[in-house]
PDB file of C-alpha atoms in Angstrom:
ATOM      1  CA  MET A   1      34.254  -1.977  17.385  1.00  0.00           C
ATOM      2  CA  ASP A   2      30.489  -1.838  17.110  1.00  0.00           C
ATOM      3  CA  LYS A   3      29.181  -0.082  14.057  1.00  0.00           C
ATOM      4  CA  ASP A   4      25.923   1.698  13.499  1.00  0.00           C
ATOM      5  CA  THR A   5      23.619  -0.252  11.201  1.00  0.00           C
ATOM      6  CA  SER A   6      20.501   1.820  11.736  1.00  0.00           C
ATOM      7  CA  ALA A   7      18.722   3.125   8.640  1.00  0.00           C
ATOM      8  CA  ALA A   8      19.513   6.781   9.259  1.00  0.00           C
ATOM      9  CA  PRO A   9      22.421   7.292  11.667  1.00  0.00           C
ATOM     10  CA  SER A  10      22.650  10.633  13.400  1.00  0.00           C
ATOM     11  CA  ARG A  11      25.818  12.618  12.905  1.00  0.00           C
ATOM     12  CA  PRO A  12      27.282  15.005  15.440  1.00  0.00           C
ATOM     13  CA  GLU A  13      26.957  18.647  14.567  1.00  0.00           C
ATOM     14  CA  GLY A  14      29.987  19.824  12.621  1.00  0.00           C
ATOM     15  CA  ASP A  15      30.874  16.308  11.476  1.00  0.00           C
ATOM     16  CA  ALA A  16      33.089  16.477   8.390  1.00  0.00           C
ATOM     17  CA  THR A  17      30.745  14.083   6.581  1.00  0.00           C
ATOM     18  CA  ALA A  18      27.644  16.213   7.170  1.00  0.00           C
ATOM     19  CA  GLY A  19      25.935  17.006   3.883  1.00  0.00           C
ATOM     20  CA  LEU A  20      27.189  13.932   2.068  1.00  0.00           C
ATOM     21  CA  ARG A  21      24.766  11.282   0.948  1.00  0.00           C
ATOM     22  CA  ASP A  22      24.348   8.197   3.053  1.00  0.00           C
ATOM     23  CA  HIS A  23      26.171   5.656   0.902  1.00  0.00           C
ATOM     24  CA  ARG A  24      24.146   2.616   1.725  1.00  0.00           C
ATOM     25  CA  TYR A  25      21.551   0.938  -0.466  1.00  0.00           C
ATOM     26  CA  PRO A  26      18.177  -0.431   0.569  1.00  0.00           C
ATOM     27  CA  GLU A  27      18.089  -4.029   1.665  1.00  0.00           C
ATOM     28  CA  GLY A  28      17.515  -6.189  -1.406  1.00  0.00           C
ATOM     29  CA  THR A  29      19.641  -4.129  -3.800  1.00  0.00           C
ATOM     30  CA  PHE A  30      21.848  -7.132  -4.568  1.00  0.00           C
ATOM     31  CA  ALA A  31      18.855  -9.351  -5.300  1.00  0.00           C
ATOM     32  CA  GLY A  32      17.440  -6.649  -7.539  1.00  0.00           C
ATOM     33  CA  LEU A  33      20.635  -6.137  -9.542  1.00  0.00           C
ATOM     34  CA  ILE A  34      22.210  -9.570  -9.835  1.00  0.00           C
ATOM     35  CA  GLY A  35      19.810 -10.939 -12.444  1.00  0.00           C
ATOM     36  CA  THR A  36      19.835  -7.863 -14.685  1.00  0.00           C
ATOM     37  CA  PRO A  37      21.936  -7.170 -17.814  1.00  0.00           C
ATOM     38  CA  PHE A  38      23.962  -4.716 -15.712  1.00  0.00           C
ATOM     39  CA  VAL A  39      25.932  -7.672 -14.298  1.00  0.00           C
ATOM     40  CA  THR A  40      28.216  -9.841 -16.465  1.00  0.00           C
ATOM     41  CA  ALA A  41      27.749 -13.613 -16.444  1.00  0.00           C
ATOM     42  CA  PRO A  42      31.099 -14.424 -14.721  1.00  0.00           C
ATOM     43  CA  THR A  43      30.456 -11.884 -11.968  1.00  0.00           C
ATOM     44  CA  ARG A  44      26.894 -13.145 -11.529  1.00  0.00           C
ATOM     45  CA  ALA A  45      28.131 -16.732 -11.224  1.00  0.00           C
ATOM     46  CA  ALA A  46      30.830 -15.862  -8.681  1.00  0.00           C
ATOM     47  CA  LEU A  47      28.566 -13.768  -6.439  1.00  0.00           C
ATOM     48  CA  THR A  48      25.623 -16.148  -6.645  1.00  0.00           C
ATOM     49  CA  ALA A  49      27.919 -18.947  -5.498  1.00  0.00           C
ATOM     50  CA  ARG A  50      29.041 -16.855  -2.505  1.00  0.00           C
ATOM     51  CA  MET A  51      25.440 -16.185  -1.535  1.00  0.00           C
ATOM     52  CA  ALA A  52      24.491 -19.851  -1.787  1.00  0.00           C
ATOM     53  CA  LYS A  53      27.514 -21.239   0.035  1.00  0.00           C
ATOM     54  CA  PRO A  54      26.499 -22.808   3.367  1.00  0.00           C
ATOM     55  CA  ALA A  55      28.329 -21.856   6.549  1.00  0.00           C
ATOM     56  CA  VAL A  56      31.227 -24.111   7.500  1.00  0.00           C
ATOM     57  CA  THR A  57      30.441 -26.272  10.521  1.00  0.00           C
ATOM     58  CA  GLU A  58      33.412 -28.644  10.313  1.00  0.00           C
ATOM     59  CA  PRO A  59      36.688 -26.760   9.735  1.00  0.00           C
ATOM     60  CA  ARG A  60      39.308 -28.401   7.543  1.00  0.00           C
ATOM     61  CA  PHE A  61      42.447 -26.601   8.752  1.00  0.00           C
ATOM     62  CA  LEU A  62      41.773 -25.364  12.272  1.00  0.00           C
ATOM     63  CA  SER A  63      40.684 -27.538  15.159  1.00  0.00           C
ATOM     64  CA  PRO A  64      37.069 -27.073  16.322  1.00  0.00           C
ATOM     65  CA  ALA A  65      38.320 -25.101  19.350  1.00  0.00           C
ATOM     66  CA  GLU A  66      40.545 -22.862  17.202  1.00  0.00           C
ATOM     67  CA  PHE A  67      37.690 -22.388  14.749  1.00  0.00           C
ATOM     68  CA  ALA A  68      35.322 -21.288  17.523  1.00  0.00           C
ATOM     69  CA  LEU A  69      37.927 -18.864  18.852  1.00  0.00           C
ATOM     70  CA  LEU A  70      38.547 -17.413  15.392  1.00  0.00           C
ATOM     71  CA  GLY A  71      34.812 -16.903  14.959  1.00  0.00           C
ATOM     72  CA  ALA A  72      34.503 -15.158  18.312  1.00  0.00           C
ATOM     73  CA  VAL A  73      37.368 -12.769  17.537  1.00  0.00           C
ATOM     74  CA  CYS A  74      36.086 -12.015  14.039  1.00  0.00           C
ATOM     75  CA  ASP A  75      32.574 -11.420  15.361  1.00  0.00           C
ATOM     76  CA  ARG A  76      33.901  -8.646  17.616  1.00  0.00           C
ATOM     77  CA  LEU A  77      35.974  -7.147  14.801  1.00  0.00           C
ATOM     78  CA  LEU A  78      33.064  -7.119  12.357  1.00  0.00           C
ATOM     79  CA  ASP A  79      30.117  -6.635  14.705  1.00  0.00           C
ATOM     80  CA  GLN A  80      28.538  -9.992  13.949  1.00  0.00           C
ATOM     81  CA  ASP A  81      26.679 -12.305  16.288  1.00  0.00           C
ATOM     82  CA  GLY A  82      27.918 -15.880  16.358  1.00  0.00           C
ATOM     83  CA  ASP A  83      24.385 -17.145  16.997  1.00  0.00           C
ATOM     84  CA  ASP A  84      23.042 -15.325  13.940  1.00  0.00           C
ATOM     85  CA  ARG A  85      26.092 -14.678  11.785  1.00  0.00           C
ATOM     86  CA  ARG A  86      25.146 -13.211   8.385  1.00  0.00           C
ATOM     87  CA  ILE A  87      28.506 -13.826   6.722  1.00  0.00           C
ATOM     88  CA  ASP A  88      30.668 -16.860   7.410  1.00  0.00           C
ATOM     89  CA  VAL A  89      34.039 -15.165   7.913  1.00  0.00           C
ATOM     90  CA  PRO A  90      35.708 -17.931   9.982  1.00  0.00           C
ATOM     91  CA  GLY A  91      34.587 -20.488   7.405  1.00  0.00           C
ATOM     92  CA  ALA A  92      36.128 -18.456   4.584  1.00  0.00           C
ATOM     93  CA  VAL A  93      39.406 -18.015   6.469  1.00  0.00           C
ATOM     94  CA  ASP A  94      39.600 -21.721   7.334  1.00  0.00           C
ATOM     95  CA  ALA A  95      38.885 -22.713   3.721  1.00  0.00           C
ATOM     96  CA  ARG A  96      41.625 -20.419   2.495  1.00  0.00           C
ATOM     97  CA  LEU A  97      44.133 -21.864   4.950  1.00  0.00           C
ATOM     98  CA  ALA A  98      43.110 -25.433   4.067  1.00  0.00           C
ATOM     99  CA  SER A  99      43.605 -24.763   0.354  1.00  0.00           C
ATOM    100  CA  GLY A 100      47.030 -23.199   0.902  1.00  0.00           C
ATOM    101  CA  GLU A 101      45.895 -20.033  -0.880  1.00  0.00           C
ATOM    102  CA  THR A 102      47.964 -16.994   0.133  1.00  0.00           C
ATOM    103  CA  ASP A 103      48.511 -13.370  -0.842  1.00  0.00           C
ATOM    104  CA  GLY A 104      51.907 -14.345  -2.187  1.00  0.00           C
ATOM    105  CA  TRP A 105      53.803 -12.497   0.512  1.00  0.00           C
ATOM    106  CA  ARG A 106      54.086 -12.289   4.293  1.00  0.00           C
ATOM    107  CA  TYR A 107      55.996 -10.358   6.911  1.00  0.00           C
ATOM    108  CA  ASP A 108      59.356 -12.016   7.507  1.00  0.00           C
ATOM    109  CA  ALA A 109      58.695 -11.743  11.247  1.00  0.00           C
ATOM    110  CA  LEU A 110      55.731 -14.108  10.909  1.00  0.00           C
ATOM    111  CA  PRO A 111      55.686 -17.816  10.064  1.00  0.00           C
ATOM    112  CA  ASP A 112      53.513 -19.090   7.200  1.00  0.00           C
ATOM    113  CA  ASP A 113      49.838 -18.150   7.327  1.00  0.00           C
ATOM    114  CA  GLY A 114      48.627 -21.398   8.824  1.00  0.00           C
ATOM    115  CA  ALA A 115      51.211 -21.529  11.601  1.00  0.00           C
ATOM    116  CA  ALA A 116      50.712 -17.839  12.365  1.00  0.00           C
ATOM    117  CA  MET A 117      46.949 -18.328  12.692  1.00  0.00           C
ATOM    118  CA  LYS A 118      47.249 -21.259  15.087  1.00  0.00           C
ATOM    119  CA  ARG A 119      49.877 -19.545  17.239  1.00  0.00           C
ATOM    120  CA  GLY A 120      48.033 -16.232  17.187  1.00  0.00           C
ATOM    121  CA  LEU A 121      44.744 -17.792  18.255  1.00  0.00           C
ATOM    122  CA  ALA A 122      46.548 -19.529  21.105  1.00  0.00           C
ATOM    123  CA  GLY A 123      47.969 -16.132  21.988  1.00  0.00           C
ATOM    124  CA  PHE A 124      44.485 -14.594  22.181  1.00  0.00           C
ATOM    125  CA  ASP A 125      43.476 -17.238  24.694  1.00  0.00           C
ATOM    126  CA  GLU A 126      46.667 -16.770  26.727  1.00  0.00           C
ATOM    127  CA  THR A 127      46.116 -13.006  26.827  1.00  0.00           C
ATOM    128  CA  ALA A 128      42.518 -13.513  27.918  1.00  0.00           C
ATOM    129  CA  ARG A 129      43.590 -15.769  30.785  1.00  0.00           C
ATOM    130  CA  ALA A 130      46.362 -13.368  31.827  1.00  0.00           C
ATOM    131  CA  LEU A 131      44.022 -10.369  31.877  1.00  0.00           C
ATOM    132  CA  THR A 132      40.852 -11.958  33.245  1.00  0.00           C
ATOM    133  CA  GLY A 133      41.619 -15.460  34.491  1.00  0.00           C
ATOM    134  CA  ARG A 134      39.307 -16.980  31.864  1.00  0.00           C
ATOM    135  CA  GLY A 135      39.592 -18.145  28.282  1.00  0.00           C
ATOM    136  CA  PHE A 136      38.509 -15.856  25.453  1.00  0.00           C
ATOM    137  CA  LEU A 137      35.319 -17.804  24.734  1.00  0.00           C
ATOM    138  CA  ASP A 138      34.204 -17.417  28.339  1.00  0.00           C
ATOM    139  CA  LEU A 139      34.357 -13.616  28.208  1.00  0.00           C
ATOM    140  CA  GLY A 140      31.634 -11.073  27.579  1.00  0.00           C
ATOM    141  CA  PRO A 141      31.809  -8.549  24.726  1.00  0.00           C
ATOM    142  CA  ASP A 142      33.609  -5.819  26.678  1.00  0.00           C
ATOM    143  CA  GLU A 143      36.251  -8.200  28.007  1.00  0.00           C
ATOM    144  CA  ARG A 144      36.765  -9.669  24.544  1.00  0.00           C
ATOM    145  CA  ASP A 145      37.307  -6.169  23.203  1.00  0.00           C
ATOM    146  CA  ARG A 146      39.841  -5.535  25.967  1.00  0.00           C
ATOM    147  CA  VAL A 147      41.815  -8.626  24.930  1.00  0.00           C
ATOM    148  CA  ILE A 148      41.625  -7.711  21.245  1.00  0.00           C
ATOM    149  CA  GLY A 149      42.762  -4.190  22.084  1.00  0.00           C
ATOM    150  CA  ALA A 150      45.777  -5.543  23.949  1.00  0.00           C
ATOM    151  CA  VAL A 151      46.790  -7.681  20.977  1.00  0.00           C
ATOM    152  CA  GLU A 152      46.229  -4.808  18.573  1.00  0.00           C
ATOM    153  CA  ALA A 153      48.404  -2.530  20.736  1.00  0.00           C
ATOM    154  CA  GLY A 154      51.267  -4.967  20.227  1.00  0.00           C
ATOM    155  CA  ASP A 155      52.404  -5.854  23.732  1.00  0.00           C
ATOM    156  CA  PRO A 156      49.873  -8.313  25.180  1.00  0.00           C
ATOM    157  CA  PRO A 157      50.664 -10.782  27.948  1.00  0.00           C
ATOM    158  CA  GLY A 158      51.063 -14.420  26.900  1.00  0.00           C
ATOM    159  CA  ALA A 159      53.924 -16.757  26.062  1.00  0.00           C
ATOM    160  CA  ALA A 160      52.749 -17.147  22.463  1.00  0.00           C
ATOM    161  CA  TRP A 161      53.676 -13.546  21.737  1.00  0.00           C
ATOM    162  CA  ALA A 162      57.308 -14.040  22.735  1.00  0.00           C
ATOM    163  CA  ASP A 163      58.205 -15.033  19.178  1.00  0.00           C
ATOM    164  CA  LEU A 164      55.081 -13.933  17.329  1.00  0.00           C
ATOM    165  CA  PRO A 165      54.795 -10.144  16.823  1.00  0.00           C
ATOM    166  CA  ALA A 166      51.277  -9.393  18.075  1.00  0.00           C
ATOM    167  CA  LYS A 167      50.865  -6.204  16.091  1.00  0.00           C
ATOM    168  CA  ARG A 168      51.825  -7.859  12.800  1.00  0.00           C
ATOM    169  CA  PHE A 169      49.604 -10.857  13.491  1.00  0.00           C
ATOM    170  CA  PHE A 170      46.653  -8.622  14.345  1.00  0.00           C
ATOM    171  CA  GLU A 171      47.167  -6.688  11.119  1.00  0.00           C
ATOM    172  CA  ASP A 172      47.107  -9.915   9.099  1.00  0.00           C
ATOM    173  CA  LEU A 173      44.081 -11.261  10.962  1.00  0.00           C
ATOM    174  CA  LEU A 174      42.135  -8.038  10.485  1.00  0.00           C
ATOM    175  CA  ALA A 175      42.980  -7.991   6.771  1.00  0.00           C
ATOM    176  CA  ALA A 176      41.892 -11.617   6.302  1.00  0.00           C
ATOM    177  CA  ALA A 177      38.631 -11.056   8.186  1.00  0.00           C
ATOM    178  CA  THR A 178      37.840  -7.813   6.370  1.00  0.00           C
ATOM    179  CA  GLU A 179      38.582  -9.270   2.934  1.00  0.00           C
ATOM    180  CA  SER A 180      36.347 -12.258   3.605  1.00  0.00           C
ATOM    181  CA  TYR A 181      33.542 -10.074   4.955  1.00  0.00           C
ATOM    182  CA  TYR A 182      33.471  -7.493   2.194  1.00  0.00           C
ATOM    183  CA  ALA A 183      33.793 -10.068  -0.574  1.00  0.00           C
ATOM    184  CA  HIS A 184      30.239 -11.089   0.311  1.00  0.00           C
ATOM    185  CA  PRO A 185      27.376  -9.379  -1.535  1.00  0.00           C
ATOM    186  CA  LEU A 186      25.438  -8.638   1.653  1.00  0.00           C
ATOM    187  CA  ALA A 187      28.383  -6.731   3.120  1.00  0.00           C
ATOM    188  CA  GLN A 188      28.830  -4.853  -0.153  1.00  0.00           C
ATOM    189  CA  GLU A 189      25.177  -3.882  -0.041  1.00  0.00           C
ATOM    190  CA  GLU A 190      25.614  -2.731   3.541  1.00  0.00           C
ATOM    191  CA  ILE A 191      28.236  -0.155   2.553  1.00  0.00           C
ATOM    192  CA  GLY A 192      26.513   0.923  -0.634  1.00  0.00           C
ATOM    193  CA  TYR A 193      28.784  -0.907  -3.062  1.00  0.00           C
ATOM    194  CA  ALA A 194      27.255  -1.926  -6.365  1.00  0.00           C
ATOM    195  CA  GLY A 195      30.478  -2.198  -8.344  1.00  0.00           C
ATOM    196  CA  TYR A 196      29.574  -5.750  -9.299  1.00  0.00           C
ATOM    197  CA  ALA A 197      27.104  -4.243 -11.818  1.00  0.00           C
ATOM    198  CA  ASP A 198      30.040  -4.239 -14.191  1.00  0.00           C
ATOM    199  CA  ALA A 199      28.563  -4.849 -17.641  1.00  0.00           C
ATOM    200  CA  ARG A 200      28.473  -1.207 -18.702  1.00  0.00           C
ATOM    201  CA  GLY A 201      31.396   0.074 -16.674  1.00  0.00           C
ATOM    202  CA  TRP A 202      31.348   2.990 -14.272  1.00  0.00           C
ATOM    203  CA  GLN A 203      31.753   6.587 -15.496  1.00  0.00           C
ATOM    204  CA  LYS A 204      30.540   8.520 -12.444  1.00  0.00           C
ATOM    205  CA  ILE A 205      33.478   8.024 -10.162  1.00  0.00           C
ATOM    206  CA  GLU A 206      33.742  11.348  -8.359  1.00  0.00           C
ATOM    207  CA  LEU A 207      32.516  11.905  -4.836  1.00  0.00           C
ATOM    208  CA  ASP A 208      28.729  11.982  -4.548  1.00  0.00           C
ATOM    209  CA  GLN A 209      28.136  11.091  -8.212  1.00  0.00           C
ATOM    210  CA  ARG A 210      25.739   8.331  -9.189  1.00  0.00           C
ATOM    211  CA  GLU A 211      25.124   6.409 -12.408  1.00  0.00           C
ATOM    212  CA  PRO A 212      21.542   6.712 -13.716  1.00  0.00           C
ATOM    213  CA  ARG A 213      21.064   2.970 -13.150  1.00  0.00           C
ATOM    214  CA  GLU A 214      22.461   3.045  -9.626  1.00  0.00           C
ATOM    215  CA  PRO A 215      19.849   2.468  -6.895  1.00  0.00           C
ATOM    216  CA  GLU A 216      18.988   5.338  -4.618  1.00  0.00           C
ATOM    217  CA  PRO A 217      20.865   5.194  -1.314  1.00  0.00           C
ATOM    218  CA  VAL A 218      18.915   5.154   1.912  1.00  0.00           C
ATOM    219  CA  GLY A 219      18.746   8.102   4.304  1.00  0.00           C
ATOM    220  CA  GLY A 220      20.708  11.348   4.335  1.00  0.00           C
ATOM    221  CA  PRO A 221      20.491  14.365   2.027  1.00  0.00           C
ATOM    222  CA  ARG A 222      21.079  13.865  -1.716  1.00  0.00           C
TER     223      ARG A 222
END
């Protein structure tokens, strides 16, 4: 689940992506673009608010213990460090649950989003105790990944999973965490996304094309 965040990752010989540009932008691309005429006022306001929003320390929907567990799981999924988390994914998920905001649909095998989250988090802890004898928060990174892998595989130990399909819950959790992460400008910068520079539209949409105003990516052949 770890991802390479080095400036110029090496690629194995024969890799299908060899020869493509490295689609990441230099650190500071967002700060350089957000105040320019390339970004519309509504987009600028929305993204600036996301950047300025402080991390949630007191959850509104989850209990403090559930909130800590959600953060620990999401940190492993997104390669973040809870002691130095760049993007507040658990805070965003808790806020969404507290507001009652949903995607407008759910799997009929799952309860509503809030109930599914609480039962699923309890399931993670039950699986951790069944596999290791300790709660999820007491585990090291490798053991946490083992628990997450068991839930992802769809047949983990734990009473909570008797009436909560683990595979479906994991899919929903991963989607919620990923959406929250990549809605943040810093994550968009990390993957070389500058689509928020929306004032003039985007014409160069084919693979390896770049608008004249688009910042140069870092590393890799061009």
